[in-house]
Amino acid sequence: MTRLNCNIISRKEFSSRYISLSFFAPAISRSVMPGQFVMVKIPGERFFLRRPFSVCRTARDSFDIVFKVVGAGTEKLGQMKKGDILNIIGPLGNGYPFMTHDPKQGIPFVLIAGGTGIASLYFLARCLKPGRGKVSSPVVFLGARNRKELIFRPELIKMGYEVLTATDDGSAGRKGFVTDLFSSWLHSPKGFRPSVIYSCGPRLMLKKTAKIAEEENVPCFISMEEKMACGIGVCMGCAVKTSDKKEEYKRACKEGPVFRAEEIEWD
């Protein structure tokens, strides 16, 4: 973990509400793992607390974050431009474990993302090898409110992933929840039992994903998108209830944000 003043070297708009910023920060980019995050200090006296953002991509000397403009803080961040400097702490938290595929069957993994949950999973997708298995290529399930919010789809397809989409308004892919799309696909002729599931998104989506994984007896790792105050394990503001009787609560910023799905007490 390090604290740096990071120079913005590029800015990209996926849509009017989804923005990506790239920072020059070799100390972070060369050590961060998929699933880890950074805490960004947003300029202005009214923004007292830092904001957490998953790292979505790295180069040798830089890293990217992507976020949706939903309030005053992200609106201010979205106004930042190339050359601006922001104070950032990172990398933080525990990332996704790299699970091996079934060597006998060559069964691929699947990624299930909802909304901005694609950020950390896109980083993971870039690090995993999407080579075709004996059954099929690895599949990415993308869920969003509408077609314009299905970010990174072209990049994932170019990498060799099969990408299936679901939107709330039906403007792209299946209308409805991405977990319903995954469940339907899983029990269709084209579906298969994956070697592992990685998922990030809203809590309800993660709960449904965990239930499917349990029913199918598939290892599942989920990244909890909890609100954070300190991001370094001090304030306990991001604690999540677990099924561990010895440790009833765990911190998303410290023990997480990635957990085994069965670790979380969903009800």
PDB file of C-alpha atoms in Angstrom:
ATOM      1  CA  MET A   1       0.000   0.000   0.000  1.00  0.00           C
ATOM      2  CA  THR A   2       1.274   3.428  -0.896  1.00  0.00           C
ATOM      3  CA  ARG A   3      -0.033   7.006  -0.899  1.00  0.00           C
ATOM      4  CA  LEU A   4       0.722   9.031  -3.998  1.00  0.00           C
ATOM      5  CA  ASN A   5      -0.150  12.191  -5.878  1.00  0.00           C
ATOM      6  CA  CYS A   6      -1.093  10.699  -9.238  1.00  0.00           C
ATOM      7  CA  ASN A   7      -1.188  12.546 -12.534  1.00  0.00           C
ATOM      8  CA  ILE A   8      -4.174  11.883 -14.824  1.00  0.00           C
ATOM      9  CA  ILE A   9      -2.714  10.935 -18.202  1.00  0.00           C
ATOM     10  CA  SER A  10      -5.954  10.214 -20.074  1.00  0.00           C
ATOM     11  CA  ARG A  11      -9.727  10.439 -19.765  1.00  0.00           C
ATOM     12  CA  LYS A  12     -12.363   8.485 -21.683  1.00  0.00           C
ATOM     13  CA  GLU A  13     -16.142   8.681 -21.753  1.00  0.00           C
ATOM     14  CA  PHE A  14     -17.976   5.426 -22.443  1.00  0.00           C
ATOM     15  CA  SER A  15     -21.232   7.368 -22.160  1.00  0.00           C
ATOM     16  CA  SER A  16     -22.419  10.524 -20.469  1.00  0.00           C
ATOM     17  CA  ARG A  17     -22.439   8.662 -17.142  1.00  0.00           C
ATOM     18  CA  TYR A  18     -19.538   6.165 -17.447  1.00  0.00           C
ATOM     19  CA  ILE A  19     -16.039   7.621 -17.351  1.00  0.00           C
ATOM     20  CA  SER A  20     -12.550   6.113 -17.211  1.00  0.00           C
ATOM     21  CA  LEU A  21      -9.456   7.832 -15.845  1.00  0.00           C
ATOM     22  CA  SER A  22      -5.888   6.640 -16.322  1.00  0.00           C
ATOM     23  CA  PHE A  23      -3.228   7.575 -13.736  1.00  0.00           C
ATOM     24  CA  PHE A  24       0.562   7.543 -13.948  1.00  0.00           C
ATOM     25  CA  ALA A  25       1.558   5.498 -10.881  1.00  0.00           C
ATOM     26  CA  PRO A  26       4.200   2.775 -11.414  1.00  0.00           C
ATOM     27  CA  ALA A  27       4.201   1.849  -7.708  1.00  0.00           C
ATOM     28  CA  ILE A  28       0.527   0.906  -7.934  1.00  0.00           C
ATOM     29  CA  SER A  29       0.313  -0.442 -11.484  1.00  0.00           C
ATOM     30  CA  ARG A  30       3.192  -2.900 -10.987  1.00  0.00           C
ATOM     31  CA  SER A  31       1.825  -4.401  -7.775  1.00  0.00           C
ATOM     32  CA  VAL A  32      -1.987  -4.325  -8.005  1.00  0.00           C
ATOM     33  CA  MET A  33      -3.911  -7.572  -8.587  1.00  0.00           C
ATOM     34  CA  PRO A  34      -7.385  -8.048 -10.113  1.00  0.00           C
ATOM     35  CA  GLY A  35     -10.036  -7.387  -7.501  1.00  0.00           C
ATOM     36  CA  GLN A  36      -7.978  -4.896  -5.516  1.00  0.00           C
ATOM     37  CA  PHE A  37      -8.965  -1.243  -5.312  1.00  0.00           C
ATOM     38  CA  VAL A  38      -7.680   2.261  -4.613  1.00  0.00           C
ATOM     39  CA  MET A  39      -9.022   5.073  -2.418  1.00  0.00           C
ATOM     40  CA  VAL A  40      -9.212   8.396  -4.273  1.00  0.00           C
ATOM     41  CA  LYS A  41      -9.297  11.823  -2.620  1.00  0.00           C
ATOM     42  CA  ILE A  42     -11.775  13.971  -4.532  1.00  0.00           C
ATOM     43  CA  PRO A  43     -10.876  17.687  -4.508  1.00  0.00           C
ATOM     44  CA  GLY A  44     -13.090  19.993  -2.480  1.00  0.00           C
ATOM     45  CA  GLU A  45     -13.832  20.618   1.183  1.00  0.00           C
ATOM     46  CA  ARG A  46     -17.232  18.934   0.985  1.00  0.00           C
ATOM     47  CA  PHE A  47     -15.678  15.592   0.014  1.00  0.00           C
ATOM     48  CA  PHE A  48     -14.139  14.625   3.336  1.00  0.00           C
ATOM     49  CA  LEU A  49     -13.957  10.859   2.762  1.00  0.00           C
ATOM     50  CA  ARG A  50     -12.014   9.151   0.017  1.00  0.00           C
ATOM     51  CA  ARG A  51     -13.914   7.039  -2.504  1.00  0.00           C
ATOM     52  CA  PRO A  52     -13.069   3.408  -3.382  1.00  0.00           C
ATOM     53  CA  PHE A  53     -12.638   2.362  -7.017  1.00  0.00           C
ATOM     54  CA  SER A  54     -11.661  -1.010  -8.428  1.00  0.00           C
ATOM     55  CA  VAL A  55      -8.672  -1.022 -10.744  1.00  0.00           C
ATOM     56  CA  CYS A  56      -9.950  -2.068 -14.164  1.00  0.00           C
ATOM     57  CA  ARG A  57      -6.763  -2.092 -16.221  1.00  0.00           C
ATOM     58  CA  THR A  58      -3.008  -1.645 -15.890  1.00  0.00           C
ATOM     59  CA  ALA A  59      -0.045  -0.867 -18.088  1.00  0.00           C
ATOM     60  CA  ARG A  60       3.573  -0.878 -16.979  1.00  0.00           C
ATOM     61  CA  ASP A  61       3.455   2.588 -15.425  1.00  0.00           C
ATOM     62  CA  SER A  62      -0.251   3.368 -15.204  1.00  0.00           C
ATOM     63  CA  PHE A  63      -3.596   2.064 -14.038  1.00  0.00           C
ATOM     64  CA  ASP A  64      -7.219   2.853 -14.875  1.00  0.00           C
ATOM     65  CA  ILE A  65     -10.429   3.188 -12.927  1.00  0.00           C
ATOM     66  CA  VAL A  66     -13.937   3.363 -14.376  1.00  0.00           C
ATOM     67  CA  PHE A  67     -16.941   4.798 -12.575  1.00  0.00           C
ATOM     68  CA  LYS A  68     -20.538   5.836 -13.041  1.00  0.00           C
ATOM     69  CA  VAL A  69     -21.542   9.408 -12.262  1.00  0.00           C
ATOM     70  CA  VAL A  70     -24.239   8.999  -9.603  1.00  0.00           C
ATOM     71  CA  GLY A  71     -23.701  11.844  -7.124  1.00  0.00           C
ATOM     72  CA  ALA A  72     -21.757  14.988  -6.326  1.00  0.00           C
ATOM     73  CA  GLY A  73     -18.500  13.128  -5.651  1.00  0.00           C
ATOM     74  CA  THR A  74     -18.397  11.140  -8.875  1.00  0.00           C
ATOM     75  CA  GLU A  75     -19.671  14.188 -10.762  1.00  0.00           C
ATOM     76  CA  LYS A  76     -16.679  16.161  -9.487  1.00  0.00           C
ATOM     77  CA  LEU A  77     -14.349  13.282 -10.340  1.00  0.00           C
ATOM     78  CA  GLY A  78     -15.854  13.121 -13.820  1.00  0.00           C
ATOM     79  CA  GLN A  79     -14.854  16.734 -14.357  1.00  0.00           C
ATOM     80  CA  MET A  80     -11.181  15.953 -13.857  1.00  0.00           C
ATOM     81  CA  LYS A  81      -9.059  16.178 -16.981  1.00  0.00           C
ATOM     82  CA  LYS A  82      -5.650  15.204 -18.323  1.00  0.00           C
ATOM     83  CA  GLY A  83      -2.911  16.828 -16.263  1.00  0.00           C
ATOM     84  CA  ASP A  84      -4.920  17.063 -13.038  1.00  0.00           C
ATOM     85  CA  ILE A  85      -3.419  15.447  -9.942  1.00  0.00           C
ATOM     86  CA  LEU A  86      -5.332  13.359  -7.386  1.00  0.00           C
ATOM     87  CA  ASN A  87      -4.097  11.841  -4.147  1.00  0.00           C
ATOM     88  CA  ILE A  88      -4.569   8.069  -4.152  1.00  0.00           C
ATOM     89  CA  ILE A  89      -3.947   5.250  -1.672  1.00  0.00           C
ATOM     90  CA  GLY A  90      -3.488   1.706  -2.991  1.00  0.00           C
ATOM     91  CA  PRO A  91      -3.490  -1.026  -3.895  1.00  0.00           C
ATOM     92  CA  LEU A  92      -5.856  -2.195  -1.157  1.00  0.00           C
ATOM     93  CA  GLY A  93      -7.770  -5.336  -0.246  1.00  0.00           C
ATOM     94  CA  ASN A  94      -7.550  -8.924  -1.419  1.00  0.00           C
ATOM     95  CA  GLY A  95      -8.156  -9.785  -5.050  1.00  0.00           C
ATOM     96  CA  TYR A  96      -9.483 -12.762  -6.979  1.00  0.00           C
ATOM     97  CA  PRO A  97      -7.594 -16.071  -6.650  1.00  0.00           C
ATOM     98  CA  PHE A  98      -6.517 -17.576  -9.959  1.00  0.00           C
ATOM     99  CA  MET A  99      -8.204 -20.974 -10.069  1.00  0.00           C
ATOM    100  CA  THR A 100      -6.997 -23.640 -12.469  1.00  0.00           C
ATOM    101  CA  HIS A 101      -9.398 -25.181 -14.974  1.00  0.00           C
ATOM    102  CA  ASP A 102     -10.382 -28.829 -14.965  1.00  0.00           C
ATOM    103  CA  PRO A 103      -7.358 -30.394 -16.737  1.00  0.00           C
ATOM    104  CA  LYS A 104      -9.368 -33.412 -17.897  1.00  0.00           C
ATOM    105  CA  GLN A 105     -12.348 -31.624 -19.369  1.00  0.00           C
ATOM    106  CA  GLY A 106     -10.901 -28.204 -20.137  1.00  0.00           C
ATOM    107  CA  ILE A 107     -14.035 -26.576 -18.719  1.00  0.00           C
ATOM    108  CA  PRO A 108     -13.752 -22.764 -18.726  1.00  0.00           C
ATOM    109  CA  PHE A 109     -14.692 -20.292 -16.051  1.00  0.00           C
ATOM    110  CA  VAL A 110     -17.461 -17.695 -16.227  1.00  0.00           C
ATOM    111  CA  LEU A 111     -17.558 -14.052 -15.169  1.00  0.00           C
ATOM    112  CA  ILE A 112     -20.827 -12.447 -14.033  1.00  0.00           C
ATOM    113  CA  ALA A 113     -20.901  -8.652 -13.785  1.00  0.00           C
ATOM    114  CA  GLY A 114     -23.607  -6.176 -12.919  1.00  0.00           C
ATOM    115  CA  GLY A 115     -23.178  -2.471 -13.621  1.00  0.00           C
ATOM    116  CA  THR A 116     -19.823  -1.110 -12.470  1.00  0.00           C
ATOM    117  CA  GLY A 117     -18.960  -4.613 -11.239  1.00  0.00           C
ATOM    118  CA  ILE A 118     -17.400  -5.151 -14.645  1.00  0.00           C
ATOM    119  CA  ALA A 119     -14.455  -2.948 -13.586  1.00  0.00           C
ATOM    120  CA  SER A 120     -12.605  -5.500 -11.451  1.00  0.00           C
ATOM    121  CA  LEU A 121     -13.748  -8.415 -13.632  1.00  0.00           C
ATOM    122  CA  TYR A 122     -12.405  -6.760 -16.758  1.00  0.00           C
ATOM    123  CA  PHE A 123      -8.997  -6.569 -15.097  1.00  0.00           C
ATOM    124  CA  LEU A 124      -9.318 -10.244 -14.183  1.00  0.00           C
ATOM    125  CA  ALA A 125     -10.387 -11.121 -17.727  1.00  0.00           C
ATOM    126  CA  ARG A 126      -7.247  -9.468 -19.099  1.00  0.00           C
ATOM    127  CA  CYS A 127      -5.055 -11.526 -16.763  1.00  0.00           C
ATOM    128  CA  LEU A 128      -6.717 -14.913 -17.316  1.00  0.00           C
ATOM    129  CA  LYS A 129      -6.135 -16.753 -20.543  1.00  0.00           C
ATOM    130  CA  PRO A 130      -9.462 -17.046 -22.387  1.00  0.00           C
ATOM    131  CA  GLY A 131      -8.279 -19.920 -24.563  1.00  0.00           C
ATOM    132  CA  ARG A 132     -11.035 -22.218 -25.759  1.00  0.00           C
ATOM    133  CA  GLY A 133     -11.601 -25.338 -23.645  1.00  0.00           C
ATOM    134  CA  LYS A 134     -12.953 -28.683 -24.773  1.00  0.00           C
ATOM    135  CA  VAL A 135     -16.484 -27.510 -24.033  1.00  0.00           C
ATOM    136  CA  SER A 136     -16.516 -23.859 -25.026  1.00  0.00           C
ATOM    137  CA  SER A 137     -14.806 -20.523 -24.605  1.00  0.00           C
ATOM    138  CA  PRO A 138     -15.011 -18.772 -21.223  1.00  0.00           C
ATOM    139  CA  VAL A 139     -18.219 -16.757 -20.974  1.00  0.00           C
ATOM    140  CA  VAL A 140     -18.800 -13.277 -19.605  1.00  0.00           C
ATOM    141  CA  PHE A 141     -22.319 -12.357 -18.503  1.00  0.00           C
ATOM    142  CA  LEU A 142     -22.837  -8.591 -18.537  1.00  0.00           C
ATOM    143  CA  GLY A 143     -25.814  -6.938 -16.864  1.00  0.00           C
ATOM    144  CA  ALA A 144     -26.694  -3.248 -17.001  1.00  0.00           C
ATOM    145  CA  ARG A 145     -29.637  -0.873 -17.005  1.00  0.00           C
ATOM    146  CA  ASN A 146     -29.454  -0.276 -20.751  1.00  0.00           C
ATOM    147  CA  ARG A 147     -27.371  -0.786 -23.876  1.00  0.00           C
ATOM    148  CA  LYS A 148     -25.195   2.289 -23.290  1.00  0.00           C
ATOM    149  CA  GLU A 149     -24.024   0.973 -19.918  1.00  0.00           C
ATOM    150  CA  LEU A 150     -22.684  -2.342 -21.259  1.00  0.00           C
ATOM    151  CA  ILE A 151     -19.077  -1.183 -21.176  1.00  0.00           C
ATOM    152  CA  PHE A 152     -16.047  -3.287 -22.212  1.00  0.00           C
ATOM    153  CA  ARG A 153     -18.135  -5.672 -24.331  1.00  0.00           C
ATOM    154  CA  PRO A 154     -16.135  -5.114 -27.568  1.00  0.00           C
ATOM    155  CA  GLU A 155     -12.824  -5.451 -25.724  1.00  0.00           C
ATOM    156  CA  LEU A 156     -13.880  -8.745 -24.111  1.00  0.00           C
ATOM    157  CA  ILE A 157     -15.010 -10.205 -27.426  1.00  0.00           C
ATOM    158  CA  LYS A 158     -11.726  -9.186 -29.015  1.00  0.00           C
ATOM    159  CA  MET A 159      -9.866 -11.037 -26.246  1.00  0.00           C
ATOM    160  CA  GLY A 160     -11.699 -14.253 -27.117  1.00  0.00           C
ATOM    161  CA  TYR A 161     -14.550 -14.296 -24.611  1.00  0.00           C
ATOM    162  CA  GLU A 162     -18.135 -15.130 -25.439  1.00  0.00           C
ATOM    163  CA  VAL A 163     -20.183 -12.240 -24.062  1.00  0.00           C
ATOM    164  CA  LEU A 164     -23.884 -12.584 -23.201  1.00  0.00           C
ATOM    165  CA  THR A 165     -25.841  -9.543 -22.068  1.00  0.00           C
ATOM    166  CA  ALA A 166     -28.949  -8.630 -20.086  1.00  0.00           C
ATOM    167  CA  THR A 167     -30.450  -5.169 -19.648  1.00  0.00           C
ATOM    168  CA  ASP A 168     -33.229  -3.845 -17.454  1.00  0.00           C
ATOM    169  CA  ASP A 169     -34.981  -2.164 -20.377  1.00  0.00           C
ATOM    170  CA  GLY A 170     -34.316  -4.867 -22.967  1.00  0.00           C
ATOM    171  CA  SER A 171     -32.343  -2.519 -25.230  1.00  0.00           C
ATOM    172  CA  ALA A 172     -29.599  -5.150 -25.593  1.00  0.00           C
ATOM    173  CA  GLY A 173     -29.547  -8.887 -24.994  1.00  0.00           C
ATOM    174  CA  ARG A 174     -32.125 -10.433 -22.690  1.00  0.00           C
ATOM    175  CA  LYS A 175     -34.506  -8.202 -20.766  1.00  0.00           C
ATOM    176  CA  GLY A 176     -34.167  -8.726 -17.032  1.00  0.00           C
ATOM    177  CA  PHE A 177     -31.573  -9.795 -14.494  1.00  0.00           C
ATOM    178  CA  VAL A 178     -28.178 -11.089 -15.584  1.00  0.00           C
ATOM    179  CA  THR A 179     -28.453 -13.928 -13.040  1.00  0.00           C
ATOM    180  CA  ASP A 180     -31.626 -15.150 -14.770  1.00  0.00           C
ATOM    181  CA  LEU A 181     -29.719 -15.101 -18.044  1.00  0.00           C
ATOM    182  CA  PHE A 182     -26.924 -17.131 -16.469  1.00  0.00           C
ATOM    183  CA  SER A 183     -29.340 -19.651 -14.967  1.00  0.00           C
ATOM    184  CA  SER A 184     -31.147 -20.123 -18.275  1.00  0.00           C
ATOM    185  CA  TRP A 185     -27.882 -20.535 -20.158  1.00  0.00           C
ATOM    186  CA  LEU A 186     -26.553 -22.975 -17.570  1.00  0.00           C
ATOM    187  CA  HIS A 187     -29.460 -25.359 -18.175  1.00  0.00           C
ATOM    188  CA  SER A 188     -29.598 -24.875 -21.942  1.00  0.00           C
ATOM    189  CA  PRO A 189     -27.965 -27.160 -24.560  1.00  0.00           C
ATOM    190  CA  LYS A 190     -25.181 -24.572 -24.977  1.00  0.00           C
ATOM    191  CA  GLY A 191     -24.523 -24.284 -21.259  1.00  0.00           C
ATOM    192  CA  PHE A 192     -22.002 -26.184 -19.159  1.00  0.00           C
ATOM    193  CA  ARG A 193     -20.963 -26.429 -15.543  1.00  0.00           C
ATOM    194  CA  PRO A 194     -18.024 -24.006 -15.245  1.00  0.00           C
ATOM    195  CA  SER A 195     -14.860 -24.748 -13.322  1.00  0.00           C
ATOM    196  CA  VAL A 196     -15.244 -21.542 -11.304  1.00  0.00           C
ATOM    197  CA  ILE A 197     -17.478 -18.446 -11.144  1.00  0.00           C
ATOM    198  CA  TYR A 198     -16.196 -14.931 -10.550  1.00  0.00           C
ATOM    199  CA  SER A 199     -18.788 -12.230  -9.890  1.00  0.00           C
ATOM    200  CA  CYS A 200     -19.059  -8.567  -8.939  1.00  0.00           C
ATOM    201  CA  GLY A 201     -22.079  -6.293  -8.798  1.00  0.00           C
ATOM    202  CA  PRO A 202     -25.068  -5.358  -6.623  1.00  0.00           C
ATOM    203  CA  ARG A 203     -25.640  -7.416  -3.493  1.00  0.00           C
ATOM    204  CA  LEU A 204     -28.892  -8.986  -4.723  1.00  0.00           C
ATOM    205  CA  MET A 205     -27.133 -10.138  -7.885  1.00  0.00           C
ATOM    206  CA  LEU A 206     -24.310 -11.640  -5.835  1.00  0.00           C
ATOM    207  CA  LYS A 207     -26.796 -13.398  -3.565  1.00  0.00           C
ATOM    208  CA  LYS A 208     -28.503 -15.021  -6.552  1.00  0.00           C
ATOM    209  CA  THR A 209     -25.146 -15.949  -8.081  1.00  0.00           C
ATOM    210  CA  ALA A 210     -24.053 -17.555  -4.802  1.00  0.00           C
ATOM    211  CA  LYS A 211     -27.261 -19.579  -4.658  1.00  0.00           C
ATOM    212  CA  ILE A 212     -26.789 -20.906  -8.199  1.00  0.00           C
ATOM    213  CA  ALA A 213     -23.154 -21.760  -7.457  1.00  0.00           C
ATOM    214  CA  GLU A 214     -24.195 -23.654  -4.335  1.00  0.00           C
ATOM    215  CA  GLU A 215     -26.877 -25.603  -6.201  1.00  0.00           C
ATOM    216  CA  GLU A 216     -24.435 -26.525  -8.963  1.00  0.00           C
ATOM    217  CA  ASN A 217     -21.552 -27.161  -6.550  1.00  0.00           C
ATOM    218  CA  VAL A 218     -19.269 -24.735  -8.375  1.00  0.00           C
ATOM    219  CA  PRO A 219     -16.539 -22.707  -6.611  1.00  0.00           C
ATOM    220  CA  CYS A 220     -17.607 -19.066  -6.608  1.00  0.00           C
ATOM    221  CA  PHE A 221     -15.728 -15.896  -5.711  1.00  0.00           C
ATOM    222  CA  ILE A 222     -17.622 -12.650  -5.301  1.00  0.00           C
ATOM    223  CA  SER A 223     -16.448  -9.076  -4.848  1.00  0.00           C
ATOM    224  CA  MET A 224     -18.554  -7.064  -2.416  1.00  0.00           C
ATOM    225  CA  GLU A 225     -19.285  -3.482  -3.463  1.00  0.00           C
ATOM    226  CA  GLU A 226     -19.608  -2.079   0.059  1.00  0.00           C
ATOM    227  CA  LYS A 227     -19.496   1.584   1.049  1.00  0.00           C
ATOM    228  CA  MET A 228     -16.141   2.389   2.657  1.00  0.00           C
ATOM    229  CA  ALA A 229     -14.931   5.189   4.885  1.00  0.00           C
ATOM    230  CA  CYS A 230     -11.234   4.543   5.538  1.00  0.00           C
ATOM    231  CA  GLY A 231     -10.483   1.668   3.147  1.00  0.00           C
ATOM    232  CA  ILE A 232      -7.656   0.357   5.325  1.00  0.00           C
ATOM    233  CA  GLY A 233      -9.489  -1.722   7.935  1.00  0.00           C
ATOM    234  CA  VAL A 234      -9.690   0.775  10.799  1.00  0.00           C
ATOM    235  CA  CYS A 235     -13.253   2.089  10.922  1.00  0.00           C
ATOM    236  CA  MET A 236     -15.221  -1.170  10.402  1.00  0.00           C
ATOM    237  CA  GLY A 237     -17.695   0.760   8.247  1.00  0.00           C
ATOM    238  CA  CYS A 238     -17.590  -1.841   5.476  1.00  0.00           C
ATOM    239  CA  ALA A 239     -18.042  -4.925   7.657  1.00  0.00           C
ATOM    240  CA  VAL A 240     -20.117  -7.736   6.147  1.00  0.00           C
ATOM    241  CA  LYS A 241     -21.773 -10.531   8.087  1.00  0.00           C
ATOM    242  CA  THR A 242     -20.285 -13.944   7.447  1.00  0.00           C
ATOM    243  CA  SER A 243     -21.168 -17.573   8.079  1.00  0.00           C
ATOM    244  CA  ASP A 244     -17.961 -17.996  10.083  1.00  0.00           C
ATOM    245  CA  LYS A 245     -18.933 -18.605  13.715  1.00  0.00           C
ATOM    246  CA  LYS A 246     -15.458 -17.616  14.909  1.00  0.00           C
ATOM    247  CA  GLU A 247     -15.419 -14.361  12.938  1.00  0.00           C
ATOM    248  CA  GLU A 248     -18.989 -13.134  12.481  1.00  0.00           C
ATOM    249  CA  TYR A 249     -18.007  -9.988  10.598  1.00  0.00           C
ATOM    250  CA  LYS A 250     -15.230  -9.361   8.075  1.00  0.00           C
ATOM    251  CA  ARG A 251     -14.124  -6.107   6.513  1.00  0.00           C
ATOM    252  CA  ALA A 252     -14.650  -5.718   2.788  1.00  0.00           C
ATOM    253  CA  CYS A 253     -11.625  -3.438   2.588  1.00  0.00           C
ATOM    254  CA  LYS A 254      -9.253  -5.755   4.449  1.00  0.00           C
ATOM    255  CA  GLU A 255     -10.363  -9.402   4.367  1.00  0.00           C
ATOM    256  CA  GLY A 256     -12.200  -8.669   1.092  1.00  0.00           C
ATOM    257  CA  PRO A 257     -13.498  -7.235  -1.109  1.00  0.00           C
ATOM    258  CA  VAL A 258     -13.263 -10.704  -2.696  1.00  0.00           C
ATOM    259  CA  PHE A 259     -14.745 -13.559  -0.672  1.00  0.00           C
ATOM    260  CA  ARG A 260     -15.803 -17.108  -1.298  1.00  0.00           C
ATOM    261  CA  ALA A 261     -19.549 -16.919  -1.873  1.00  0.00           C
ATOM    262  CA  GLU A 262     -20.274 -19.368   0.951  1.00  0.00           C
ATOM    263  CA  GLU A 263     -18.471 -17.099   3.433  1.00  0.00           C
ATOM    264  CA  ILE A 264     -21.217 -14.471   3.286  1.00  0.00           C
ATOM    265  CA  GLU A 265     -24.378 -14.572   5.360  1.00  0.00           C
ATOM    266  CA  TRP A 266     -26.867 -13.375   2.745  1.00  0.00           C
ATOM    267  CA  ASP A 267     -30.078 -13.312   4.801  1.00  0.00           C
TER     268      ASP A 267
END
